[in-house]
Coordinates of C-alpha atoms in Angstrom, one line a residue:
Chain A
M5 CA 0.2 0.1 -0.2
K6 CA 1.9 2.8 -1.1
L7 CA -0.3 6.5 -1.2
S8 CA 2.1 8.3 -4.2
R9 CA 2.0 12.3 -4.7
E10 CA -0.6 12.2 -7.2
E11 CA -3.5 10.4 -4.9
V12 CA -2.1 12.9 -1.6
L13 CA -2.9 15.5 -3.8
H14 CA -6.5 14.4 -4.6
I15 CA -7.4 13.4 -1.6
A16 CA -6.2 16.8 0.2
R17 CA -8.1 18.4 -2.8
L18 CA -11.7 17.0 -1.8
A19 CA -10.5 17.8 1.6
R20 CA -10.3 21.1 1.2
V21 CA -6.4 20.8 2.7
G22 CA -4.7 23.0 1.1
L23 CA -0.4 21.5 2.1
A24 CA 2.8 22.6 2.3
E25 CA 5.3 21.0 -0.3
S26 CA 7.2 19.2 2.7
E27 CA 3.6 18.1 4.0
I28 CA 2.7 16.0 1.2
T29 CA 5.7 14.7 1.4
R30 CA 5.6 13.0 4.5
L31 CA 1.7 12.4 3.9
S32 CA 2.6 10.4 2.1
E33 CA 5.6 8.4 3.6
Q34 CA 2.7 9.0 6.6
L35 CA 0.1 7.6 5.4
S36 CA 1.2 4.4 3.8
N37 CA 3.1 3.0 6.1
I38 CA -0.5 3.6 8.0
L39 CA -2.7 2.4 5.7
E40 CA -0.2 -0.6 5.7
N41 CA -0.1 -1.7 9.7
F42 CA -3.9 -1.8 8.8
E43 CA -4.2 -4.1 6.2
V44 CA -5.1 -7.2 8.7
L45 CA -8.5 -6.0 8.4
Q46 CA -8.7 -8.0 5.3
Q47 CA -7.7 -10.3 6.8
V48 CA -11.2 -11.2 9.1
D49 CA -14.7 -12.8 7.7
T50 CA -16.7 -10.5 6.6
T51 CA -19.9 -12.4 5.4
G52 CA -23.2 -11.8 6.0
V53 CA -21.6 -9.5 9.1
P54 CA -23.9 -6.2 8.4
P55 CA -21.6 -2.9 9.6
T56 CA -23.0 -0.7 12.5
A57 CA -22.8 2.5 12.4
Q58 CA -23.5 3.1 16.3
A59 CA -23.5 1.0 18.6
V60 CA -26.7 2.5 20.5
A61 CA -30.1 1.2 19.5
L62 CA -31.7 4.0 18.7
Q63 CA -33.6 4.4 15.4
S64 CA -34.4 7.7 14.0
V65 CA -35.5 9.8 17.5
M66 CA -38.7 11.7 16.6
R67 CA -40.4 15.4 18.6
E68 CA -42.3 17.3 18.5
D69 CA -42.4 20.8 15.8
E70 CA -42.5 22.9 18.0
V71 CA -41.4 26.6 17.7
V72 CA -38.8 27.0 20.1
P73 CA -37.0 30.9 19.4
S74 CA -33.6 30.8 17.7
F75 CA -30.2 32.2 18.9
P76 CA -30.8 36.3 18.3
A77 CA -28.0 37.1 15.1
D78 CA -25.6 39.4 16.5
D79 CA -24.2 36.1 18.9
I80 CA -24.3 33.9 16.1
L81 CA -22.5 36.5 14.0
A82 CA -20.0 37.6 16.4
N83 CA -18.0 35.3 15.8
A84 CA -18.1 35.9 12.0
P85 CA -14.5 36.4 10.4
R86 CA -17.0 38.9 7.8
R87 CA -20.1 40.6 8.7
E88 CA -22.6 42.1 6.3
G89 CA -25.4 43.5 8.3
D90 CA -27.5 39.5 9.5
C91 CA -25.3 37.8 7.6
F92 CA -22.2 36.2 6.7
R93 CA -19.9 37.8 3.6
V94 CA -18.2 35.1 1.6
R95 CA -16.6 35.3 -1.9
A96 CA -18.5 35.1 -5.0
V97 CA -18.0 31.0 -6.5
L98 CA -18.7 32.0 -9.2
E99 CA -15.9 34.4 -11.2
Chain B
M25 CA -1.7 30.6 52.9
T26 CA -2.1 26.7 53.2
N27 CA -3.7 25.0 49.8
I28 CA -7.4 23.8 50.4
Q29 CA -7.1 20.2 49.6
V30 CA -9.9 18.0 49.1
T31 CA -12.2 15.4 47.2
I32 CA -15.8 16.5 46.2
N33 CA -17.3 14.2 48.7
E34 CA -15.3 16.9 52.1
A35 CA -15.4 20.2 49.9
S36 CA -19.7 18.6 49.6
R37 CA -19.1 18.7 53.9
L38 CA -16.9 20.9 54.8
L39 CA -18.7 23.4 52.6
R40 CA -22.1 22.8 54.5
E41 CA -20.6 22.3 58.1
K42 CA -18.9 25.8 57.6
Q43 CA -15.8 25.4 58.3
V44 CA -14.7 26.3 54.6
S45 CA -16.6 28.8 52.7
S46 CA -16.8 28.7 48.3
I47 CA -14.6 32.0 48.2
E48 CA -12.5 30.2 50.2
L49 CA -12.1 26.9 48.8
T50 CA -12.1 28.7 45.5
E51 CA -9.7 32.2 46.0
S52 CA -6.9 28.7 47.7
Y53 CA -7.8 26.4 44.0
L54 CA -7.3 29.9 42.2
E55 CA -3.8 29.9 44.2
R56 CA -2.1 26.6 43.6
I57 CA -3.0 27.6 40.3
R58 CA -0.6 30.0 39.8
Q59 CA 1.4 28.0 41.7
V60 CA 2.0 25.2 39.9
D61 CA 0.7 25.8 35.7
S62 CA 3.8 27.6 35.1
R63 CA 5.4 24.4 34.9
V64 CA 2.6 21.6 34.5
H65 CA 0.7 24.1 31.8
A66 CA -3.0 21.9 32.9
L67 CA -4.8 25.0 31.6
V68 CA -5.4 26.6 29.2
T69 CA -7.8 29.9 30.0
I70 CA -8.0 30.1 33.8
T71 CA -11.8 31.6 34.9
D72 CA -11.4 33.9 38.2
E73 CA -13.5 36.4 38.2
L74 CA -16.2 33.6 37.0
A75 CA -15.3 31.3 39.4
M76 CA -15.4 33.6 42.1
E77 CA -18.6 34.9 41.0
Q78 CA -20.5 32.0 41.5
A79 CA -18.3 30.7 44.5
R80 CA -20.2 33.7 45.9
K81 CA -23.8 32.9 44.5
A82 CA -23.2 28.8 45.6
D83 CA -21.6 30.8 49.1
E84 CA -24.9 32.1 49.3
L85 CA -27.3 29.1 49.3
I86 CA -25.2 27.8 51.6
A87 CA -25.7 30.4 54.2
V88 CA -29.9 29.7 53.4
G89 CA -28.9 25.2 54.2
D90 CA -30.3 25.3 49.5
A91 CA -27.4 23.4 48.6
G92 CA -26.4 19.5 46.5
P93 CA -24.0 17.8 47.1
L94 CA -21.7 20.0 44.7
T95 CA -22.9 23.1 45.8
G96 CA -19.3 25.5 45.3
V97 CA -16.9 22.7 45.0
P98 CA -14.0 23.7 41.4
I99 CA -14.1 22.3 38.5
V100 CA -12.3 22.6 35.5
I101 CA -13.9 21.6 32.0
K102 CA -11.7 20.0 29.0
D103 CA -12.2 23.0 26.2
N104 CA -13.1 21.5 23.4
M105 CA -17.3 21.7 25.6
C106 CA -18.7 25.3 24.5
T107 CA -18.5 27.6 27.6
R108 CA -20.9 31.0 26.6
G109 CA -18.7 34.0 26.6
I110 CA -16.0 31.9 27.4
R111 CA -13.3 31.1 24.9
T112 CA -13.3 27.8 23.8
T113 CA -10.0 26.2 21.7
C114 CA -10.6 23.1 21.8
S115 CA -5.9 24.2 21.8
S116 CA -6.9 25.0 17.9
K117 CA -5.5 27.7 16.0
M118 CA -8.5 27.5 14.4
L119 CA -11.0 28.4 17.5
Q120 CA -8.4 30.5 19.3
N121 CA -10.2 33.3 19.9
F122 CA -13.9 31.2 19.7
M123 CA -16.5 32.9 22.2
P124 CA -18.9 30.2 22.4
P125 CA -23.1 32.1 21.6
Y126 CA -23.9 28.8 24.3
D127 CA -23.3 26.1 26.5
A128 CA -22.5 22.5 25.9
A129 CA -25.8 20.6 28.1
V130 CA -22.8 19.7 30.6
V131 CA -21.5 22.6 30.8
E132 CA -26.1 23.7 31.8
K133 CA -26.0 20.5 34.7
V134 CA -22.4 22.1 36.5
K135 CA -23.4 25.3 36.1
A136 CA -28.0 24.1 38.1
H137 CA -25.6 22.2 40.3
N138 CA -23.9 26.1 41.4
M139 CA -20.4 24.2 40.8
V140 CA -18.1 26.4 40.1
M141 CA -15.0 26.9 37.0
V142 CA -11.7 27.8 37.5
G143 CA -10.3 26.4 34.5
K144 CA -10.7 25.2 30.8
S145 CA -8.3 22.9 30.4
N146 CA -5.8 21.7 27.8
M147 CA -6.2 19.0 24.5
D148 CA -4.8 17.7 21.7
E149 CA -6.1 19.8 19.3
F150 CA -9.9 18.8 18.1
A151 CA -9.5 15.8 21.3
M152 CA -6.6 13.9 18.4
G153 CA -3.9 12.6 20.3
S154 CA -2.3 9.9 23.3
S155 CA -0.6 13.1 24.7
T156 CA -1.6 16.6 23.8
E157 CA 1.2 17.2 22.4
N158 CA -0.7 18.1 19.5
S159 CA -2.0 20.5 21.0
A160 CA -1.5 24.0 19.4
L161 CA -0.7 25.7 21.9
F162 CA 1.9 25.0 24.4
V163 CA 2.7 21.1 25.6
T164 CA 0.3 19.8 28.8
C165 CA 3.5 18.1 31.9
N166 CA 2.8 15.0 33.7
P167 CA 2.8 16.2 37.6
W168 CA 5.0 13.0 38.2
D169 CA 8.1 13.5 35.8
L170 CA 7.7 16.5 33.9
S171 CA 9.9 15.2 31.4
R172 CA 7.3 13.4 30.1
V173 CA 3.5 13.3 28.9
P174 CA 0.7 13.4 30.9
G175 CA -1.0 10.8 28.0
G176 CA -4.4 13.0 26.2
S177 CA -6.1 14.3 24.9
S178 CA -8.2 15.2 27.9
G179 CA -3.9 16.2 29.5
G180 CA -4.7 19.3 31.0
S181 CA -7.8 17.5 32.6
A182 CA -6.2 15.2 34.3
V183 CA -3.3 17.1 34.7
A184 CA -5.4 19.4 36.1
V185 CA -6.4 16.8 39.5
A186 CA -4.2 15.0 39.4
A187 CA -1.1 18.4 40.6
G188 CA -4.4 19.9 42.9
E189 CA -5.7 23.0 40.5
T190 CA -9.3 22.3 41.0
V191 CA -11.1 19.3 43.4
C192 CA -12.6 17.6 39.7
A193 CA -12.8 17.9 36.4
L194 CA -14.6 16.5 32.6
G195 CA -12.7 15.4 30.2
S196 CA -13.9 13.7 26.2
D197 CA -12.9 10.1 25.2
T198 CA -13.1 9.4 22.2
G199 CA -10.4 6.0 21.9
G200 CA -9.2 6.5 25.2
S201 CA -8.6 10.3 26.0
I202 CA -10.2 10.9 29.7
R203 CA -9.0 6.5 30.5
Q204 CA -4.9 6.8 29.4
P205 CA -4.5 10.9 30.8
S206 CA -6.4 9.3 33.7
G207 CA -4.6 6.3 34.3
F208 CA -0.7 8.6 33.3
C209 CA -2.1 10.8 36.0
S210 CA -3.0 8.6 38.5
V211 CA -6.7 9.9 38.2
V212 CA -10.2 8.7 38.4
G213 CA -11.1 8.6 34.9
M214 CA -14.4 7.3 33.5
K215 CA -15.9 7.3 30.0
P216 CA -19.1 6.5 30.2
T217 CA -21.6 4.5 28.0
Y218 CA -21.8 6.5 24.3
G219 CA -25.5 7.7 25.2
R220 CA -25.4 8.3 28.9
V221 CA -24.4 11.5 28.7
S222 CA -25.3 14.1 26.4
R223 CA -22.7 15.1 23.4
Y224 CA -25.0 18.7 23.2
G225 CA -22.3 21.2 22.8
L226 CA -19.0 19.5 22.9
V227 CA -17.0 20.2 19.7
A228 CA -17.1 17.0 17.6
F229 CA -14.9 14.6 16.4
A230 CA -15.8 10.8 15.9
S231 CA -20.0 11.7 16.5
S232 CA -20.3 7.5 17.1
L233 CA -17.3 7.7 19.3
D234 CA -17.1 10.9 21.8
Q235 CA -18.1 10.9 24.8
I236 CA -18.3 13.2 28.0
G237 CA -16.9 11.7 31.6
P238 CA -15.8 12.9 34.7
L239 CA -12.1 12.9 35.5
T240 CA -11.8 13.3 40.0
Q241 CA -9.5 11.7 43.0
D242 CA -11.6 9.4 43.8
V243 CA -14.0 6.7 43.1
T244 CA -16.7 8.4 44.8
D245 CA -16.7 11.6 43.2
C246 CA -16.4 10.4 39.9
A247 CA -20.0 9.2 41.0
L248 CA -21.7 12.0 42.6
L249 CA -19.5 13.5 39.4
L250 CA -21.8 11.1 36.6
N251 CA -24.6 11.6 39.3
V252 CA -25.1 15.3 37.9
I253 CA -23.9 15.2 34.0
A254 CA -25.5 11.7 33.1
G255 CA -29.1 11.8 31.2
A256 CA -30.8 12.1 28.1
D257 CA -30.9 15.5 26.0
S258 CA -34.0 16.3 23.9
R259 CA -30.4 18.7 21.5
D260 CA -28.6 15.4 21.5
S261 CA -30.8 12.2 19.6
T262 CA -28.0 10.2 20.0
S263 CA -28.7 9.9 24.8
V264 CA -30.7 7.4 25.8
P265 CA -33.8 8.0 28.0
E266 CA -32.7 4.8 30.3
P267 CA -33.3 6.1 33.6
V268 CA -30.7 7.2 35.9
P269 CA -29.7 6.1 39.0
D270 CA -28.3 7.4 42.3
Y271 CA -25.0 6.7 41.2
T272 CA -23.3 6.1 45.0
R273 CA -26.0 3.3 46.3
C274 CA -23.7 1.6 44.5
L275 CA -20.2 2.3 46.3
K276 CA -19.8 -1.8 47.8
A277 CA -17.2 -2.5 49.5
D278 CA -17.3 -6.6 48.8
L279 CA -17.2 -8.5 45.7
K280 CA -18.8 -11.6 47.2
G281 CA -20.8 -13.5 43.4
L282 CA -19.0 -10.6 40.6
R283 CA -17.6 -12.9 37.9
L284 CA -15.3 -11.0 36.3
G285 CA -12.7 -11.5 33.2
V286 CA -9.6 -11.0 32.3
P287 CA -8.8 -11.0 27.9
R288 CA -5.9 -11.8 27.3
E289 CA -6.1 -9.9 24.1
Y290 CA -5.5 -6.9 26.6
F291 CA -1.4 -8.4 27.3
V292 CA -0.4 -6.7 24.1
E293 CA 2.8 -8.0 22.6
G294 CA 4.9 -4.9 23.8
M295 CA 3.9 -4.3 26.4
Q296 CA 5.7 -3.3 29.6
A297 CA 6.7 -6.2 32.3
E298 CA 6.3 -3.5 34.9
V299 CA 2.2 -2.8 33.6
A300 CA 1.8 -7.2 33.3
E301 CA 2.6 -7.9 37.2
V302 CA 0.9 -4.1 38.4
M303 CA -1.9 -5.9 36.6
E304 CA -1.4 -9.9 38.4
A305 CA -1.2 -8.3 41.8
A306 CA -4.5 -6.3 41.9
I307 CA -6.5 -9.2 39.8
K308 CA -4.9 -10.6 43.1
E309 CA -7.0 -8.1 45.1
L310 CA -9.7 -8.2 43.3
E311 CA -10.1 -11.8 44.0
E312 CA -9.1 -11.3 47.4
L313 CA -12.5 -9.4 47.5
G314 CA -14.6 -12.2 47.0
A315 CA -15.3 -11.9 43.3
E316 CA -15.2 -14.7 40.9
V317 CA -11.8 -14.5 38.0
D318 CA -11.7 -15.6 34.4
R319 CA -8.4 -14.9 33.5
E320 CA -8.6 -17.2 30.3
V321 CA -11.4 -15.1 28.6
S322 CA -10.5 -14.3 24.4
L323 CA -12.3 -11.5 22.6
P324 CA -10.1 -12.6 19.8
H325 CA -11.3 -9.9 17.2
T326 CA -9.3 -7.2 19.8
P327 CA -6.3 -6.6 17.9
Y328 CA -8.3 -5.4 14.5
A329 CA -9.8 -2.2 17.2
L330 CA -7.1 -0.5 16.6
A331 CA -7.4 -0.6 12.3
V332 CA -11.3 0.1 12.5
Y333 CA -10.8 2.7 14.9
Y334 CA -8.4 4.5 13.2
I335 CA -10.2 4.1 9.5
L336 CA -14.2 5.3 11.5
A337 CA -12.9 8.1 14.1
P338 CA -10.8 9.2 11.1
S339 CA -13.5 9.4 8.5
E340 CA -16.2 11.2 11.2
A341 CA -13.8 13.8 11.7
S342 CA -13.1 14.7 7.9
A343 CA -17.3 14.8 7.9
N344 CA -16.8 16.6 10.8
L345 CA -14.5 19.0 11.0
A346 CA -15.7 20.5 7.5
R347 CA -17.5 22.9 8.7
Y348 CA -14.4 24.8 9.2
D349 CA -14.5 27.2 6.6
G350 CA -13.5 30.4 7.8
V351 CA -17.1 31.8 7.0
K352 CA -19.1 31.0 10.6
Y353 CA -16.1 31.3 12.9
G354 CA -12.9 31.0 14.0
F355 CA -9.3 31.4 12.0
S356 CA -9.8 32.6 8.2
Y357 CA -7.4 33.0 5.8
E358 CA -7.7 36.0 3.7
A359 CA -7.7 35.3 0.1
D360 CA -9.1 36.9 -3.1
S361 CA -10.8 33.0 -3.9
M362 CA -13.2 31.6 -2.3
W363 CA -11.3 28.1 -3.4
E364 CA -8.0 29.3 -2.3
A365 CA -9.5 30.9 1.2
L366 CA -11.4 27.9 2.2
E367 CA -8.0 25.7 1.2
K368 CA -5.4 28.5 2.5
T369 CA -7.9 28.5 6.2
R370 CA -8.2 24.9 6.8
E371 CA -4.1 24.5 5.8
N372 CA -2.9 27.1 8.5
G373 CA -5.3 26.8 11.0
F374 CA -5.6 22.7 11.3
G375 CA -1.9 21.7 13.0
P376 CA 0.0 18.5 11.4
E377 CA -2.3 15.9 13.2
V378 CA -5.4 17.4 13.3
K379 CA -4.5 17.5 8.9
R380 CA -3.6 13.5 8.5
R381 CA -6.2 12.4 10.1
I382 CA -8.5 14.5 7.8
M383 CA -6.9 13.3 4.9
L384 CA -6.7 9.5 6.0
G385 CA -10.5 10.4 6.6
T386 CA -10.8 11.2 3.0
Y387 CA -9.2 8.5 1.9
A388 CA -11.3 6.1 4.1
L389 CA -14.5 8.0 3.1
S390 CA -13.5 8.5 -1.0
A391 CA -14.7 6.5 -4.2
G392 CA -13.0 2.9 -5.1
Y393 CA -11.8 2.9 -1.1
Y394 CA -14.8 3.3 0.8
D395 CA -15.4 -0.6 0.6
A396 CA -12.9 -1.7 1.2
W397 CA -11.6 0.8 4.0
Y398 CA -15.1 2.5 5.9
L399 CA -17.4 -0.6 5.3
K400 CA -15.3 -2.7 6.4
A401 CA -14.4 -1.4 9.7
Q402 CA -17.8 -0.7 10.1
K403 CA -18.5 -4.9 9.7
V404 CA -15.2 -5.5 11.6
R405 CA -16.5 -2.5 14.4
T406 CA -20.4 -5.0 14.9
L407 CA -18.1 -8.4 15.7
I408 CA -16.5 -6.7 18.1
I409 CA -19.4 -5.6 19.4
R410 CA -20.8 -9.1 19.0
E411 CA -17.8 -10.4 21.5
F412 CA -18.2 -8.1 24.2
N413 CA -22.9 -9.0 24.5
E414 CA -20.8 -12.5 24.2
A415 CA -18.9 -11.8 27.2
F416 CA -21.0 -9.9 29.3
K417 CA -23.2 -12.9 29.0
K418 CA -20.9 -14.7 31.1
Y419 CA -18.7 -11.8 33.4
D420 CA -20.3 -8.5 35.5
A421 CA -17.2 -6.3 34.2
L422 CA -14.3 -7.1 32.3
I423 CA -10.0 -6.2 33.8
T424 CA -8.0 -4.8 31.4
P425 CA -4.1 -2.2 31.5
T426 CA -5.7 0.3 31.4
S427 CA -2.2 1.8 28.7
P428 CA 0.6 -0.9 27.9
T429 CA 2.9 1.5 29.1
V430 CA 3.8 3.9 31.9
P431 CA 3.7 8.0 30.2
F432 CA 6.0 8.0 27.9
K433 CA 9.1 10.9 27.7
I434 CA 7.5 14.9 25.8
G435 CA 8.3 14.0 21.8
E436 CA 9.2 10.3 22.1
K437 CA 6.6 9.4 19.7
T438 CA 5.8 12.5 17.5
D439 CA 7.9 11.6 15.2
D440 CA 5.7 8.0 14.2
P441 CA 2.3 9.0 14.2
F442 CA 1.7 5.0 14.0
Q443 CA 3.7 4.1 17.5
M444 CA 1.6 7.5 19.1
Y445 CA -1.5 5.1 18.0
L446 CA -0.2 1.7 19.8
S447 CA -1.0 3.7 22.6
D448 CA -3.9 3.5 23.0
V449 CA -4.2 -0.6 21.8
C450 CA -6.4 -1.2 25.3
T451 CA -8.8 1.8 25.4
L452 CA -10.2 2.1 21.7
P453 CA -11.8 -1.0 21.2
I454 CA -14.1 -0.4 24.1
N455 CA -15.7 2.6 22.4
I456 CA -16.8 0.8 19.4
G457 CA -18.3 -2.0 20.8
G458 CA -20.1 1.7 22.8
V459 CA -19.1 0.4 26.3
P460 CA -18.8 2.5 29.6
A461 CA -15.2 1.9 31.3
M462 CA -13.1 3.6 34.1
S463 CA -8.9 3.9 34.8
I464 CA -8.4 4.1 38.0
P465 CA -4.7 3.6 39.8
A466 CA -3.4 0.8 40.9
G467 CA 0.4 1.3 41.0
F468 CA 3.7 2.5 40.5
T469 CA 6.4 1.8 38.7
D470 CA 9.7 4.1 39.4
G471 CA 7.1 6.7 41.0
L472 CA 5.1 6.9 37.6
P473 CA 1.3 5.5 37.5
I474 CA 0.1 2.4 36.6
G475 CA -4.1 2.2 35.2
M476 CA -6.4 -0.2 35.6
Q477 CA -9.5 -0.7 33.6
I478 CA -12.7 -1.4 34.6
I479 CA -15.0 -1.9 31.8
G480 CA -18.9 -3.0 31.9
K481 CA -22.1 -3.5 30.3
P482 CA -24.0 -1.3 28.3
F483 CA -25.5 1.7 30.7
D484 CA -24.0 -0.3 33.7
E485 CA -22.2 1.8 35.2
E486 CA -22.5 1.0 39.0
T487 CA -20.9 -2.9 38.1
I488 CA -18.1 -0.8 37.4
L489 CA -18.4 1.6 40.2
H490 CA -18.5 -1.2 42.8
V491 CA -15.3 -3.0 41.5
A492 CA -13.3 1.0 41.8
Y493 CA -14.8 1.1 44.7
A494 CA -13.7 -2.0 46.5
Y495 CA -10.8 -2.2 45.2
E496 CA -9.9 1.5 46.4
Q497 CA -11.2 0.4 49.3
A498 CA -8.6 -2.7 49.9
T499 CA -5.8 0.2 48.1
E500 CA -3.5 3.0 48.6
W501 CA -3.1 4.1 45.3
H502 CA -4.7 7.6 44.7
K503 CA -4.6 8.5 47.5
R504 CA -1.0 8.7 46.6
K505 CA -0.3 13.1 45.6
V506 CA 1.9 14.2 43.6
E507 CA 4.7 17.2 44.5
V508 CA 4.9 19.4 42.0

């Protein structure tokens, strides 16, 4: 299991994480080493075994659809790096 | 001024008998923080003003006879639990200036019980790590040997309790993050059953594994603090509406009639001989207390837990951490284009381990690899859960070491992520199974602590508290305090 430079860049793009040049090399080595150690997983016979997403037996918890007060806009926007009125200011998506 | 050093139980009695006021108690702990935190670096924020305000209120309640068992008692909260108006950093550059607009459910409860919050504790960034060295702010030191790690990710909480900076603390545990530092610092730490405690307001790492729990000086305090935080919450739909007992009622000093199992797979290759010796002595003690111990238990899928965990937890993390986009809150990189700003925000806001896990998780979830890694890990998770279920038909609780080694040196494992991951090998299977477990002090070697892990059935925290309490009554390890 060896992760190439191209694969590292592909994953970084999917995750939208920028990487410095030194990080690309280091991650390629480290992720390859980690995944190599995890290949033991493929030895386990899981024929007919369902996957588990979480360990609690609860299913689709429902509640009444009641109107409750939300947080004041100012409280939520207080942490915004860029704000315009009662909105988060974002950069143009389409250029 | 000599520091007052008390357990929750002792503080409660002194406060009620008016031998000490909450203001005096709080001032004493804040003074202790000023004395020792420059050496151990456990706290990210010291909330002294809030603490004094809460202490004044607690004293008023005590004066009119309206105090509960935890009123006026100092507590430290891990810095990944939201505290309204108090910086909650997750020890990350990404959230270094984040001011939560609300309190986490557990913080609401701590406040409702009129406890006194003295600080927020350091952690591995976003709770990803086993040594607190991944904090983007500073490294926390183990008070038993300042050149060693305190464990992680709740290293700051464990150190704050061990070094006497607080009476008790809250931590969070995704793969061992309460228990492993508890073992490394010789305090009592519990990860309750998944769903026992509301995760509302806990900054998400791996949502199917994360759980909040207490770190305390003894087992009675663990029960008292669990009484405060346990219970369902409509804002966390994975919290389970099981009745919450009074956890102090199960604390009995003998173990007659209890069946305990010792799963051999937890005594891993590479385990330090001293850890095995301490465990042998502890198991003998449990037998003397009347427990019937089976040392030949086998949970054969345990060795796969490491791979399962380090596929599932990073996968969930990669999705959870997608929210850090520099738009709504947190670090934001200035750039002209949206994509550049997003990628640079995440490049500069996240530290190396967080990036590594986002990359690992994104890989495991990506097209072409999902079945081989993520889905496979979820299936093996099912097998691990089944094994726990089978074991608990025969045993009331399982006994293992908390960690295969004593605390390691600062810097010893930072260059090799896989070696670091191995230090969680005894604690991760428990989160995968969703079962409760706690670590209690079980001995020392060369002055370094060793913890014993007690694992229980889902929603049966009472039995593990019972086993822990009986062992604690028969031993003196929890009374050994560290000089800082």
